[in-house]
Coordinates of C-alpha atoms in Angstrom, one line a residue:
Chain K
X1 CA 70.5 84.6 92.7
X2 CA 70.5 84.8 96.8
X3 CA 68.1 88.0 97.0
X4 CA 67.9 87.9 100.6
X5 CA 72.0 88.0 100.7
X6 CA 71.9 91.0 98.4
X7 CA 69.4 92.7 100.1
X8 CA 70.9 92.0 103.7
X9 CA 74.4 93.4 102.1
X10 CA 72.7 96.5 100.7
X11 CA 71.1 97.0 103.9
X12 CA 74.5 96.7 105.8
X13 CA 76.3 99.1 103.5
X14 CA 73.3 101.7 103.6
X15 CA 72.8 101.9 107.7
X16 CA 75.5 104.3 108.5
X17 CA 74.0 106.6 106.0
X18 CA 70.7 106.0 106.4
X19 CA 71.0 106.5 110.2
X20 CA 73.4 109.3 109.7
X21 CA 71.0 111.1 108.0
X22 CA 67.5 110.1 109.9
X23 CA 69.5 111.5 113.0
X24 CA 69.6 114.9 111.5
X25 CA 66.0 114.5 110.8
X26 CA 64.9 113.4 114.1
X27 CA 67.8 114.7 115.8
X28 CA 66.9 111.8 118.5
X29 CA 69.1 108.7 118.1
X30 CA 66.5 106.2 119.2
X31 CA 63.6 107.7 116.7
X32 CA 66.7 107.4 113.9
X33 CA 67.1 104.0 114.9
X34 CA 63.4 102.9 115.3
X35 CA 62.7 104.7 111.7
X36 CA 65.8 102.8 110.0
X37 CA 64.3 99.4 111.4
X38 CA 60.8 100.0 109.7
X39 CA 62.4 100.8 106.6
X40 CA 64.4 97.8 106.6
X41 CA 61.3 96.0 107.0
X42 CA 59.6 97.1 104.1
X43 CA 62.6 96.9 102.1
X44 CA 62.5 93.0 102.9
X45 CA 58.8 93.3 101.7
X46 CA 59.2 95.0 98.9
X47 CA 62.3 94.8 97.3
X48 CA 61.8 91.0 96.0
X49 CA 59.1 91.9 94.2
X50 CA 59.7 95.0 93.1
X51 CA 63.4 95.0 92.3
X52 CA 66.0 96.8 94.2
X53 CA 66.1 100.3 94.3
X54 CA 68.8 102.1 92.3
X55 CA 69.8 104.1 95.5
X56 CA 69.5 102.0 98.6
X57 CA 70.4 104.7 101.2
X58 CA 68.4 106.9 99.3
X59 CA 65.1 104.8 99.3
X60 CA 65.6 103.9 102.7
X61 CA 66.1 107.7 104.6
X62 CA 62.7 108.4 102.4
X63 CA 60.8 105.2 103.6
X64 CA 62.7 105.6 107.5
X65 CA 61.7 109.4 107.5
X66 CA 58.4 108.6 106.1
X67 CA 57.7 105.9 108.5
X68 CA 59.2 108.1 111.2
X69 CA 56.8 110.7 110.7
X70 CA 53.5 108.4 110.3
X71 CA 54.8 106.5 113.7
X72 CA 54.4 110.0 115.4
X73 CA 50.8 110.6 113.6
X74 CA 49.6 106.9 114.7
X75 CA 50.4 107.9 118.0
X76 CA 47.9 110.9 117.8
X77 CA 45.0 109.5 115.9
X78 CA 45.3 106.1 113.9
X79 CA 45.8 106.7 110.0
X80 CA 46.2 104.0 107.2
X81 CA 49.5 104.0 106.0
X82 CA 50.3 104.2 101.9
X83 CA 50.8 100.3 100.8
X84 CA 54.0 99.7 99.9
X85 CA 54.1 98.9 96.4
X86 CA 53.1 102.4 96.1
X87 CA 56.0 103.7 98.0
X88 CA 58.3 101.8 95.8
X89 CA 57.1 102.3 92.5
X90 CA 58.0 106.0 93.5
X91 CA 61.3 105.0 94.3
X92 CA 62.7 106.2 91.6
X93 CA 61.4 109.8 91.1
X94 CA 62.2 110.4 95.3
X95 CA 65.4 108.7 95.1
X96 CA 66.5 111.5 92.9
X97 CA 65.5 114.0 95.4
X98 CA 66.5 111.9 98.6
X99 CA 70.2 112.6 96.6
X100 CA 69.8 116.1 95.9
X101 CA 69.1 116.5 99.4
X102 CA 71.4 114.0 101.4
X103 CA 74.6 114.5 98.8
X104 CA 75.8 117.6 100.3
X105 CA 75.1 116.3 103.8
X106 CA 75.9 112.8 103.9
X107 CA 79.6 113.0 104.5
X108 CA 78.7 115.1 108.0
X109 CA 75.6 112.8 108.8
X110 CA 77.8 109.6 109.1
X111 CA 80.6 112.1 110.9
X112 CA 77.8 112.5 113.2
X113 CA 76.4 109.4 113.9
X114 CA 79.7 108.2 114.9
X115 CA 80.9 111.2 116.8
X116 CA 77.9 111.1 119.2
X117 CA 78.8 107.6 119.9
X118 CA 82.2 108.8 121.4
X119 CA 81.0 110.8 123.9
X120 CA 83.9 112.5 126.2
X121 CA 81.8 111.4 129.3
X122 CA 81.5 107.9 128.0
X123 CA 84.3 105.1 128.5
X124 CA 86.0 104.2 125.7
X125 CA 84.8 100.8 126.0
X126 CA 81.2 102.1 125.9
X127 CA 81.8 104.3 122.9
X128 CA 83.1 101.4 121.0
X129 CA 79.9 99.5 121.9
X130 CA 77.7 101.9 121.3
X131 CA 78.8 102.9 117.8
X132 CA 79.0 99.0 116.9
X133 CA 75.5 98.8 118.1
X134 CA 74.3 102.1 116.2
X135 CA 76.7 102.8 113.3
X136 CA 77.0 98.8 112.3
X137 CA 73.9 97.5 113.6
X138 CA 75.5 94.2 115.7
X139 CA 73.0 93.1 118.2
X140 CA 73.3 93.1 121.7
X141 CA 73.9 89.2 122.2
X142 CA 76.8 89.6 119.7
X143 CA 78.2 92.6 121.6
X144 CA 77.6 90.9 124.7
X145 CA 79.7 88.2 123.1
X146 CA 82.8 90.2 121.7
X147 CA 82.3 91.7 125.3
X148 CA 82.8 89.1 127.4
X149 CA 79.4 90.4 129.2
X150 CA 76.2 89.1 129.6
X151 CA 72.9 90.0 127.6
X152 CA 71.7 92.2 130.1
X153 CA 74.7 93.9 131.4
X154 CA 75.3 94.9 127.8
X155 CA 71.4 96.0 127.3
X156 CA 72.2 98.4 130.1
X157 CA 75.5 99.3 128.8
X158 CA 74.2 100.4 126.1
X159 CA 70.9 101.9 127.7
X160 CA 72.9 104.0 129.7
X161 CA 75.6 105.3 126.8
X162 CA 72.7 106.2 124.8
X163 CA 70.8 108.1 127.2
X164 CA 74.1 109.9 128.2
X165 CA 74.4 110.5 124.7
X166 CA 70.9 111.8 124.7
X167 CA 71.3 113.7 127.5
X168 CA 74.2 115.6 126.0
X169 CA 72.3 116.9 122.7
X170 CA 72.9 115.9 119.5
X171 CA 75.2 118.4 117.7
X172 CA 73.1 118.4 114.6
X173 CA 74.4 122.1 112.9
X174 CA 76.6 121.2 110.0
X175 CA 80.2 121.5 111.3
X176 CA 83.2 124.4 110.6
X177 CA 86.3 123.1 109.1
X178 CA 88.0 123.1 112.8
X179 CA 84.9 121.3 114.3
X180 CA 85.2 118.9 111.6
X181 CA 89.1 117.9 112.1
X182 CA 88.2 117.2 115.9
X183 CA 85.4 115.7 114.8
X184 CA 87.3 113.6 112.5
X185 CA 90.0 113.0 115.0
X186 CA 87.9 111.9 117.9
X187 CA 86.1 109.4 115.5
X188 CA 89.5 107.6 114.1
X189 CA 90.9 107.5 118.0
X190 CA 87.6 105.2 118.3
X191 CA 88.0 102.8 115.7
X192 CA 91.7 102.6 116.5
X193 CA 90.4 101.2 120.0
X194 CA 88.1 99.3 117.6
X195 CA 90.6 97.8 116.4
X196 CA 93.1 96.7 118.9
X197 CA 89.9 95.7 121.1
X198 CA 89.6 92.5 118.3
X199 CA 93.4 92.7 118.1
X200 CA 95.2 92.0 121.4
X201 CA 93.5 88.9 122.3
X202 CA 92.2 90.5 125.6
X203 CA 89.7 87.1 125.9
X204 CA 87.1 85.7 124.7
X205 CA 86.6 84.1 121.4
X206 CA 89.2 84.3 118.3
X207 CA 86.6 85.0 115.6
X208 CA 84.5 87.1 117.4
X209 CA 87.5 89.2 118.2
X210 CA 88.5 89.2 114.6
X211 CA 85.0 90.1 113.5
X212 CA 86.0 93.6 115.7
X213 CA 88.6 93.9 113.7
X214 CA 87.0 93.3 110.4
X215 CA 84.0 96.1 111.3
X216 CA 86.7 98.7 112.4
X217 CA 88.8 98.4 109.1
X218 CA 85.0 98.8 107.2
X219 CA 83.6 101.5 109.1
X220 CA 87.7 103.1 108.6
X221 CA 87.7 102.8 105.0
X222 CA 83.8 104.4 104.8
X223 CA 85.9 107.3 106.8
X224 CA 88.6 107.3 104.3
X225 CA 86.1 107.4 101.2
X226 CA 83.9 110.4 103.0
X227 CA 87.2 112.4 103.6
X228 CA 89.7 111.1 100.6
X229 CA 92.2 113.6 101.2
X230 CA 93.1 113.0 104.6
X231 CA 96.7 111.3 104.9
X232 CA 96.2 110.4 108.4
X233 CA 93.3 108.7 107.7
X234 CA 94.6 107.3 104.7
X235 CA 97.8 106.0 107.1
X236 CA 95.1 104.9 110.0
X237 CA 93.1 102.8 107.4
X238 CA 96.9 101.4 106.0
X239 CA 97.6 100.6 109.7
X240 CA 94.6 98.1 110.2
X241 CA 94.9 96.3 107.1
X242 CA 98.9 96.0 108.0
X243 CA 98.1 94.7 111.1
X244 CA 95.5 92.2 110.5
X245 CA 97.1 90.8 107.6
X246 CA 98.9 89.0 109.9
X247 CA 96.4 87.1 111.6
X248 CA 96.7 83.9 110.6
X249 CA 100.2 84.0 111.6
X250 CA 100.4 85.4 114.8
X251 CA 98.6 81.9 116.8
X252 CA 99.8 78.9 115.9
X253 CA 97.5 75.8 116.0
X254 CA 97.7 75.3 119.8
X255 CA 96.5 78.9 120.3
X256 CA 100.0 80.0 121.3
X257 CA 101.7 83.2 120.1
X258 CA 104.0 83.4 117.2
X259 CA 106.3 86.3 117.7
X260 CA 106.3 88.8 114.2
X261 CA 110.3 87.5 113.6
X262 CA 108.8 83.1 114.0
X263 CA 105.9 84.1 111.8
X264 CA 105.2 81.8 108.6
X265 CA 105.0 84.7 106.5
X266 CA 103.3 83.2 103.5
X267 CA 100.6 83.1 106.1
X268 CA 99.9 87.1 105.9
X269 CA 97.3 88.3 103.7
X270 CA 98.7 89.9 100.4
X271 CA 95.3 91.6 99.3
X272 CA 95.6 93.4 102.6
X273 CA 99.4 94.2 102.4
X274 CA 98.6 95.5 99.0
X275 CA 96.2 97.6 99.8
X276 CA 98.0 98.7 103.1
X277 CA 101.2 99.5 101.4
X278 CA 99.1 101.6 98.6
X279 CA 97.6 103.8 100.9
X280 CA 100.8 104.5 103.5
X281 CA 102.7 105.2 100.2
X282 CA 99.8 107.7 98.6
X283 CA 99.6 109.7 102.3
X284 CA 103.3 109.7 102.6
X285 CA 103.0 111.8 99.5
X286 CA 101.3 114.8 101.2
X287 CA 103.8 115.3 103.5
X288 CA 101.5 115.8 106.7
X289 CA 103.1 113.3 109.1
X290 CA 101.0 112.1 111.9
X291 CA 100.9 109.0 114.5
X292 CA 98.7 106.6 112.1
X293 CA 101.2 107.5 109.3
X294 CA 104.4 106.5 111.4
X295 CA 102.5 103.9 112.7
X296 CA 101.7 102.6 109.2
X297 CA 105.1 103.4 108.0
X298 CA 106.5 100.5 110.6
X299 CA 103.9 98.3 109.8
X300 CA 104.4 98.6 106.3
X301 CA 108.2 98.0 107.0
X302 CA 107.9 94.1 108.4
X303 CA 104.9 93.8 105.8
X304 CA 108.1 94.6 103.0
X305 CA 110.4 92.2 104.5
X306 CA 110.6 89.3 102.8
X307 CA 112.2 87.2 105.5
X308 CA 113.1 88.2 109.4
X309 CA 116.5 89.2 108.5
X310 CA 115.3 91.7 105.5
X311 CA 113.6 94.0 107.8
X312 CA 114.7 97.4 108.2
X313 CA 115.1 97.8 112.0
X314 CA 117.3 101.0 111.2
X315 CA 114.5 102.8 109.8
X316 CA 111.8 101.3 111.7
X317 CA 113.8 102.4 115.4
X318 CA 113.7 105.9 113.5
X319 CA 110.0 105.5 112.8
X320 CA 109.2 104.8 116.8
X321 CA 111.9 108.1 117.2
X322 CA 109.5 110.2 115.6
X323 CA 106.2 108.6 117.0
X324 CA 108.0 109.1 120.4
X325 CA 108.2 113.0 119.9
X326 CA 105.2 113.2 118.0
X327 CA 103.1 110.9 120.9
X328 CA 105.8 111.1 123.9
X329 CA 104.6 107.6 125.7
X330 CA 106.2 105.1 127.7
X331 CA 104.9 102.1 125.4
X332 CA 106.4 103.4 122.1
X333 CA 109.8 104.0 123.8
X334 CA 109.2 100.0 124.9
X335 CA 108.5 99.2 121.2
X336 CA 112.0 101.6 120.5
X337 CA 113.8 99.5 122.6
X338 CA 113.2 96.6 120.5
X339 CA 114.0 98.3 117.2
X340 CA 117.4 99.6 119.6
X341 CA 118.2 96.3 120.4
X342 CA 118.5 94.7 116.9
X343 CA 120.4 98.1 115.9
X344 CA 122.3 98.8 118.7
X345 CA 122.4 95.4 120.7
X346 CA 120.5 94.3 124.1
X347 CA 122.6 96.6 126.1
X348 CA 121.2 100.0 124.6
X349 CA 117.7 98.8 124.6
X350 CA 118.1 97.8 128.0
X351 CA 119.5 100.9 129.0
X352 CA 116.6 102.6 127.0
X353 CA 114.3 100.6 128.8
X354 CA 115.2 101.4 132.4
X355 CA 113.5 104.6 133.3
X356 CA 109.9 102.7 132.2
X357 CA 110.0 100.5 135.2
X358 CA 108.0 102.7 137.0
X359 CA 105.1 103.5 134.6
X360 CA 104.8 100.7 133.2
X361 CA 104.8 98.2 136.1
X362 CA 101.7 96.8 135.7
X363 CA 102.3 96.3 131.7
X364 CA 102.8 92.4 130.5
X365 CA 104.9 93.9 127.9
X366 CA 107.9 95.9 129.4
X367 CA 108.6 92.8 131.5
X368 CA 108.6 90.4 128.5
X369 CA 111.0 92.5 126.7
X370 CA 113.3 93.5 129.7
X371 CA 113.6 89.5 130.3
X372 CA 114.1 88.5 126.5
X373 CA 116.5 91.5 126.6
X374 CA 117.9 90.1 130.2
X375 CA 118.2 86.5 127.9
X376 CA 120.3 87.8 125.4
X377 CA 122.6 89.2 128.1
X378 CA 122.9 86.2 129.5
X379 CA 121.7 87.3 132.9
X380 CA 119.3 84.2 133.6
X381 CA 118.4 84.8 136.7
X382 CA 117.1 88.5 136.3
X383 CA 115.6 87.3 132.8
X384 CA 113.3 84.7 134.7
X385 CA 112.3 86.6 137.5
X386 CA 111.2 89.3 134.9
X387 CA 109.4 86.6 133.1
X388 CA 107.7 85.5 136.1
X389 CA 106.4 89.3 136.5
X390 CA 105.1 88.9 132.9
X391 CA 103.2 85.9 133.5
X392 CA 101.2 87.7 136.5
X393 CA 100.6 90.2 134.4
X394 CA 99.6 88.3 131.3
X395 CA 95.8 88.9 130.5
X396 CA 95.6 85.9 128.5
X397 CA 96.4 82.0 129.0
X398 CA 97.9 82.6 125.4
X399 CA 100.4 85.6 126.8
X400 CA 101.4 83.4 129.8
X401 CA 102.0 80.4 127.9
X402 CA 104.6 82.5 125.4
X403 CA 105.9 83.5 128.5
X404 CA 106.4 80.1 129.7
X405 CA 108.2 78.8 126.6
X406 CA 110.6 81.8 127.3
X407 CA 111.5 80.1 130.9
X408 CA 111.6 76.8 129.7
X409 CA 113.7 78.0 126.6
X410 CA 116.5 79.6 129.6
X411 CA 116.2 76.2 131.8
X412 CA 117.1 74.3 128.2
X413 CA 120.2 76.9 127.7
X414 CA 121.2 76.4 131.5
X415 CA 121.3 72.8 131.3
X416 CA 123.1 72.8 128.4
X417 CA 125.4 75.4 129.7
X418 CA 125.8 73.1 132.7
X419 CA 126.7 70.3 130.0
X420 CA 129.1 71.9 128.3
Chain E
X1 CA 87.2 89.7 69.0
X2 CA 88.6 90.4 72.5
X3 CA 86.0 92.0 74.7
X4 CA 86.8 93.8 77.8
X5 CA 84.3 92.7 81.0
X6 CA 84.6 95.3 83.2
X7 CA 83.2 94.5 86.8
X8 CA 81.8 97.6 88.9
X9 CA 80.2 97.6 92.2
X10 CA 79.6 99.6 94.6
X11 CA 82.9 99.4 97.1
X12 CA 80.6 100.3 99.9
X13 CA 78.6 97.4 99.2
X14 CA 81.6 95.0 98.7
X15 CA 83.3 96.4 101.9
X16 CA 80.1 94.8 103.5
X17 CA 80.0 91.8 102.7
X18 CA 81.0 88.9 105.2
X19 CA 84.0 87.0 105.2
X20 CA 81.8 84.2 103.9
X21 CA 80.3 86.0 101.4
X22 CA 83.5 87.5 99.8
X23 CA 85.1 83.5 99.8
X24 CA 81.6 82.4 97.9
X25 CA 82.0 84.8 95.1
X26 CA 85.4 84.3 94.9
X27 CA 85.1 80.9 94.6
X28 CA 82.0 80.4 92.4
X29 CA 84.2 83.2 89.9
X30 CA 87.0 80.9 90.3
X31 CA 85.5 78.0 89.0
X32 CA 83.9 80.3 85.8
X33 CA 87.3 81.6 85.1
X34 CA 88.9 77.7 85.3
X35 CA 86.2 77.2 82.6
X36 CA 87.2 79.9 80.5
X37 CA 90.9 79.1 81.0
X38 CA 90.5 75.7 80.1
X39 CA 88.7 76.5 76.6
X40 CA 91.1 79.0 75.5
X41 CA 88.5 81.9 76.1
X42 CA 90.6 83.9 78.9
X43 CA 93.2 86.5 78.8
X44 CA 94.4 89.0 81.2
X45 CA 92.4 89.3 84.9
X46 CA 93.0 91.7 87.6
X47 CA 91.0 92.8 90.5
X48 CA 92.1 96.7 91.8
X49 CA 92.5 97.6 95.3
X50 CA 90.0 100.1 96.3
X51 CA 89.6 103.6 94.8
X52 CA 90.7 104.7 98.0
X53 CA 94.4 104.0 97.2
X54 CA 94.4 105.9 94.0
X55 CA 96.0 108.5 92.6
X56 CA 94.7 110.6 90.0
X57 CA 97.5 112.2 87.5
X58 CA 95.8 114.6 85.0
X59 CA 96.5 114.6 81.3
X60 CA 98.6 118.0 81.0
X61 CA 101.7 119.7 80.8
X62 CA 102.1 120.0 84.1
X63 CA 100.7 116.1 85.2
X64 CA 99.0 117.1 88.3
X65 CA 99.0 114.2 90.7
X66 CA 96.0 114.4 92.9
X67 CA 94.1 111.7 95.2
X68 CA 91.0 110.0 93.5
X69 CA 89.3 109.7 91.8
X70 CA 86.7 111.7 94.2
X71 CA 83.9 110.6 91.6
X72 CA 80.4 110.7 93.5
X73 CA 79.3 107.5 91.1
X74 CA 77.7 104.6 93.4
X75 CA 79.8 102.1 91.3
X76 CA 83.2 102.0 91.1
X77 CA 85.8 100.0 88.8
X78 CA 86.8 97.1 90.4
X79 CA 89.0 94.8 87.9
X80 CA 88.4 93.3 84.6
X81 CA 88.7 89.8 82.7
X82 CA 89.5 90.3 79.1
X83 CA 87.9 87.2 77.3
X84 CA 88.0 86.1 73.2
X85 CA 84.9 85.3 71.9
X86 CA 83.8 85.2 67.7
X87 CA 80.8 87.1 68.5
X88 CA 79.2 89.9 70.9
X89 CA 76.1 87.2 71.8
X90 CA 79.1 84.5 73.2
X91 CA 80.8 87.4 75.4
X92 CA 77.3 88.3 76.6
X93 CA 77.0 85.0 77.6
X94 CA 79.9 84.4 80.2
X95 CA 79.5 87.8 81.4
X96 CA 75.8 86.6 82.2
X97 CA 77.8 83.5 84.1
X98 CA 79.7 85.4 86.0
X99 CA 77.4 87.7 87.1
X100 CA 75.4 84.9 88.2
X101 CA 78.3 83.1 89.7
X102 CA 78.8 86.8 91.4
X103 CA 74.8 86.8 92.3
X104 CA 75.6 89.8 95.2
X105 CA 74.7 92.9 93.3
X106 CA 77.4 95.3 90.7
X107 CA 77.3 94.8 87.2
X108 CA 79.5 94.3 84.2
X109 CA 80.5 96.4 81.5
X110 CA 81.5 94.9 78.3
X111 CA 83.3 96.4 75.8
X112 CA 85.4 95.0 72.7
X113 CA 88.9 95.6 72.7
X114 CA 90.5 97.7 70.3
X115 CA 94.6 97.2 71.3
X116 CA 95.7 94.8 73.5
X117 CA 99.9 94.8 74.8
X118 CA 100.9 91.7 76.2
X119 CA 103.3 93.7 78.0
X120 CA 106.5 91.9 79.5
X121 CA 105.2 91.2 83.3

C-alpha cells in the first residue's frame, strides 16, 4: 500500500478544515497557515509509523494549534518541544475532544476561511487565487501557471490579497442565520468564477484549466455536504458537474471548438451526468428556485438529450425566461436568443438580439450568434462582417479559429450558390 | 453463501483524490472484479453517487421525504460487490484483495446475504 498517496490525500481532504478551524484559533490567516504546515510535517513523520489517525482533521487542528502555540513560546525563550511519538500515541484520547470541540464549529470555520478570501475590496480574480492558495493549498508556481502570470507577480498577488484580507479583520464571531446566507452566497458566486475561470478557455494550458475546474466542483460539493439543505447549492454543485461532463467533447483533436449540437455525445461523462441530474432533480423538489437551479435545469436539459434533435429547446428558452427575470442580463437574453431561434426561427432571435448591440459590443459571443443567426437568414454579407467582429474579439486562437470555419463555411455556400 | 462487501470511505477523502488517483483504483478494482467474474465468484456491483444527492424517505405512515442522510459519520456508503464464496475465510480473502487493489484509505464491510432478488433490470 502507497502510504505517502494516502497520507497526501488525507492531508488534502483535512486542509479546509483544519485551516478553517486554526483561523478561529489564531484569528490571523498566516499563523493558521504556518501552524497547518507544521502539522502536516509531523503527520509525514509520524503517521508511517504510527498508523493514521482515526480523525485526520482532528489530529491535525490539535498538532497545528499545538505547534502554533509553541512557535509563539520559541520565539520568547527556546523550549524543547514534546517528541512526536508522544503526540500521537495521544491521538486518540484528543481526537475525541478536538471533535467535541470543532463539531459544532466546523461547518462555520470552512464558511470562514473561504469568505475571507472573497473580500469585497479584492478582484474577483484575486479572490479566486487566494482561496486556491489558502482553502486548497495549490502553490504559487501552479497558480502562476493556471494564471498565466509569473512566479513573482503571483507571490505579490497573493501578498497583497492577503494583507488586504488582514487588514480588513477576520470576522471570527460565529455567524446569524442572515450573515450566514450572504455568507453562503458570496462564497458560491466565487467558485462559480472558479469554475468558468478553468472553463472558457481564456488561455493558457487545457489541463491546467481543467484542474480549475476539478478544485471548484470539490471545494462545491464540501459546500453542499456542510449545508445539505440548500437547493441552490445543491443546483450550483449540479451546474458544474453538468458542465464539465462535457469536456472531452467540447475540443476536438486539433484544439478547435465543437459546438454543444456537433458534440460526440458518448464523449460526456455519465458519472458526472448522473450525479448532476440527481442533485438538480432533489433541489427542484424544495421549490426555492434560484439562478444555479435554472442554470442546472438547462444544463441538465442537453445532458437528457440523447441526440441534438431530442433536446427540449421549448423548455430550455423558458428556463433562460426565468433566469432573465430572476438575473435581468444582456448575456442570458443572448443565450435566449439561441433557445428563440430553434423555437421560433432566426428571425425572432434576431429580433431578440437587437437591443444587445450596445452592451455587449465588446462580447465575442453576441457577434458569433448575430452572424450564425445572419447565416441562417441568408444575409451573407452582414453574417461575415459580424463574424469578422467576432474574430477581433475572440480571446482565444481556439474562438477565432471556430469563427473562421464559420466564414469559410458561407464562402463554400456562396460558391455553390454561384454554381447552382 | 453470498456475502455482501460493502465499501465505505470517507467522500471527503475520495472527492480529493487526483484524477490519476481515482483512474488507479479504478483500474486495479477492475482487474480484481475481472478475476472474480471470470471464476464465477461475482454478482451484483454498484458504486452510488455521493450522499449528497440523496433523499431520505422515513419508514411511516406519512413517508417523510427529507434530504440526507445528514449523518455526521466520517465514512459513508459508497457501493457494494456481492460475491459467493463456501466460507466466511474465502470472502475475507477478496475483500482483503480489493482493499489492497484500493490501497487509498476506507474500508469494507462484509456481511452475508440473507435474500437476494435478481430483480428484472
Amino acid at each position: 500500500m502507497n502510504e505517502i498517496a494516502w497520507i497526501d490525500t488525507a492531508l488534502a481532504a483535512a486542509r479546509p478544515q483544519a485551516i478553517g478551524a486554526l483561523l478561529r484559533y489564531f484569528r490571523n490567516l498566516d499563523t493558521a497557515e504556518e501552524a497547518f504546515q507544521e502539522a502536516c510535517l509531523r503527520a509525514l513523520r509520524t503517521w508511517p509509523s504510527n498508523g493514521p489517525p482515526r480523525d485526520a482533521a482532528a489530529w491535525l487542528i490539535m498538532v497545528g494549534r499545538n505547534a502554533g502555540i509553541d512557535d509563539a513560546r520559541r520565539r520568547s525563550r527556546t523550549q524543547a518541544l514534546p517528541p512526536d511519538d508522544v503526540i500521537s500515541d495521544l491521538d486518540d484520547a484528543e481526537a475525541g475532544l478536538a471533535e467535541r470541540l470543532d463539531g459544532a464549529n466546523y461547518r462555520d470555520d470552512i464558511l470562514r476561511l473561504l469568505f475571507v478570501c472573497c473580500h469585497p475590496d479584492l478582484p474577483a480574480t484575486q479572490q479566486i487565487a487566494l482561496a486556491l492558495r489558502i482553502v486548497s493549498g495549490l502553490s504559487v508556481k501552479e497558480l502562476a501557471r493556471a494564471f498565466l502570470v509569473g512566479e513573482s507577480a503571483m507571490e505579490q498577488r497573493i501578498t497583497r490579497a492577503k494583507a488586504r484580507v488582514a487588514g480588513a479583520g477576520v470576522p471570527f464571531e460565529t455567524p446569524g442565520a442572515v450573515e450566514r446566507a450572504e455568507r453562503l452566497g458570496v462564497v458560491a458566486a466565487m467558485l462559480y468564477l472558479l469554475f468558468n475561470e478553468g472553463y472558457s478557455a481564456s488561455g493558457g494550458e487545457a489541463h491546467v484549466r481543467s484542474a480549475l475546474c476539478d478544485e471548484a466542483i470539490r471545494l462545491a460539493r464540501l459546500l453542499l455536504r456542510l449545508f445539505p439543505a440548500e437547493p441552490e447549492i445543491m443546483g450550483l454543485v449540479a451546474l458544474l458537474l453538468l458542465q464539465h461532463a462535457r469536456t472531452a467533447a467540447r475540443l476536438d483533436a486539433d484544439d478547435c471548438i465543437v459546438l454543444l449540437e456537433d458534440q460526440d455525445r458518448r464523449l460526456w461523462n455519465g458519472e458526472m451526468i448522473t450525479e448532476g441530474l440527481g442533485l438538480i432533480d432533489k433541489a427542484m423538489r424544495h421549490r426555492r428556485s434560484g439562478p444555479y437551479q435554472v442554470q442546472a435545469a438547462i444544463a441538465a436539459l442537453h445532458a437528457r438529450a440523447a441526440r441534438p434533435e431530442d433536446t427540449d429547446w421549448t423548455q430550455i428558452e423558458r428556463l433562460y425566461a426565468t433566469l432573465e427575470r430572476m438575473q435581468p442580463s444582456p448575456v442570458v437574453t443572448l443565450n435566449r436568443a439561441v433557445a428563440v431561434a430553434k423555437v421560433q426561427g432566426p428571425e425572432a432571435a434576431l429580433a431578440l438580439i437587437e437591443p444587445l448591440a450596445d452592451p455587449l459590443a465588446g462580447y465575442f459571443l453576441f457577434f458569433g450568434v448575430r452572424g450564425a443567426l445572419l447565416q441562417q437568414l441568408g444575409r451573407t454579407d452582414e453574417a461575415r462582417e459580424a463574424f469578422n467582429r467576432a474574430i477581433a474579439l475572440a480571446n482565444t486562437p481556439a474562438e477565432a479559429a471556430h469563427i473562421r470555419l464559420h466564414i469559410d463555411r458561407l464562402l463554400t455556400d456562396r460558391r455553390s450558390d454561384g454554381d447552382a | 453463501m453470498l456475502y455482501a462487501i460493502l465499501c465505505y470511505d470517507s467522500e471527503e477523502a475520495v472527492a480529493s483524490w487526483s484524477k490519476e488517483q481515482h483512474a488507479g483504483v479504478m483500474a486495479r478494482l477492475g482487474a480484481v472484479q475481472d478475476k472474480l467474474r471470470q471464476q464465477g465468484r461475482l454478482g451484483p456491483a454498484a458504486s452510488l453517487v455521493p450522499t449528497t444527492a440523496a433523499v431520505t424517505i422515513r419508514k411511516s405512515q406519512e413517508a417523510l421525504v427529507l434530504d440526507g442522510p445528514f449523518a455526521e459519520t466520517k465514512e459513508q456508503l459508497l457501493g457494494f460487490f456481492i460475491v459467493d464464496y463456501a466460507s466466511l475465510d474465502e470472502a475475507v480473502e477478496t475483500a482483503q484483495e480489493l482493499a489492497r487493489a484500493n490501497g487509498l484509505g476506507g474500508s469494507y464491510e462484509l456481511r452475508p446475504v440473507s435474500v437476494l432478488q435478481p430483480g428484472g433490470l
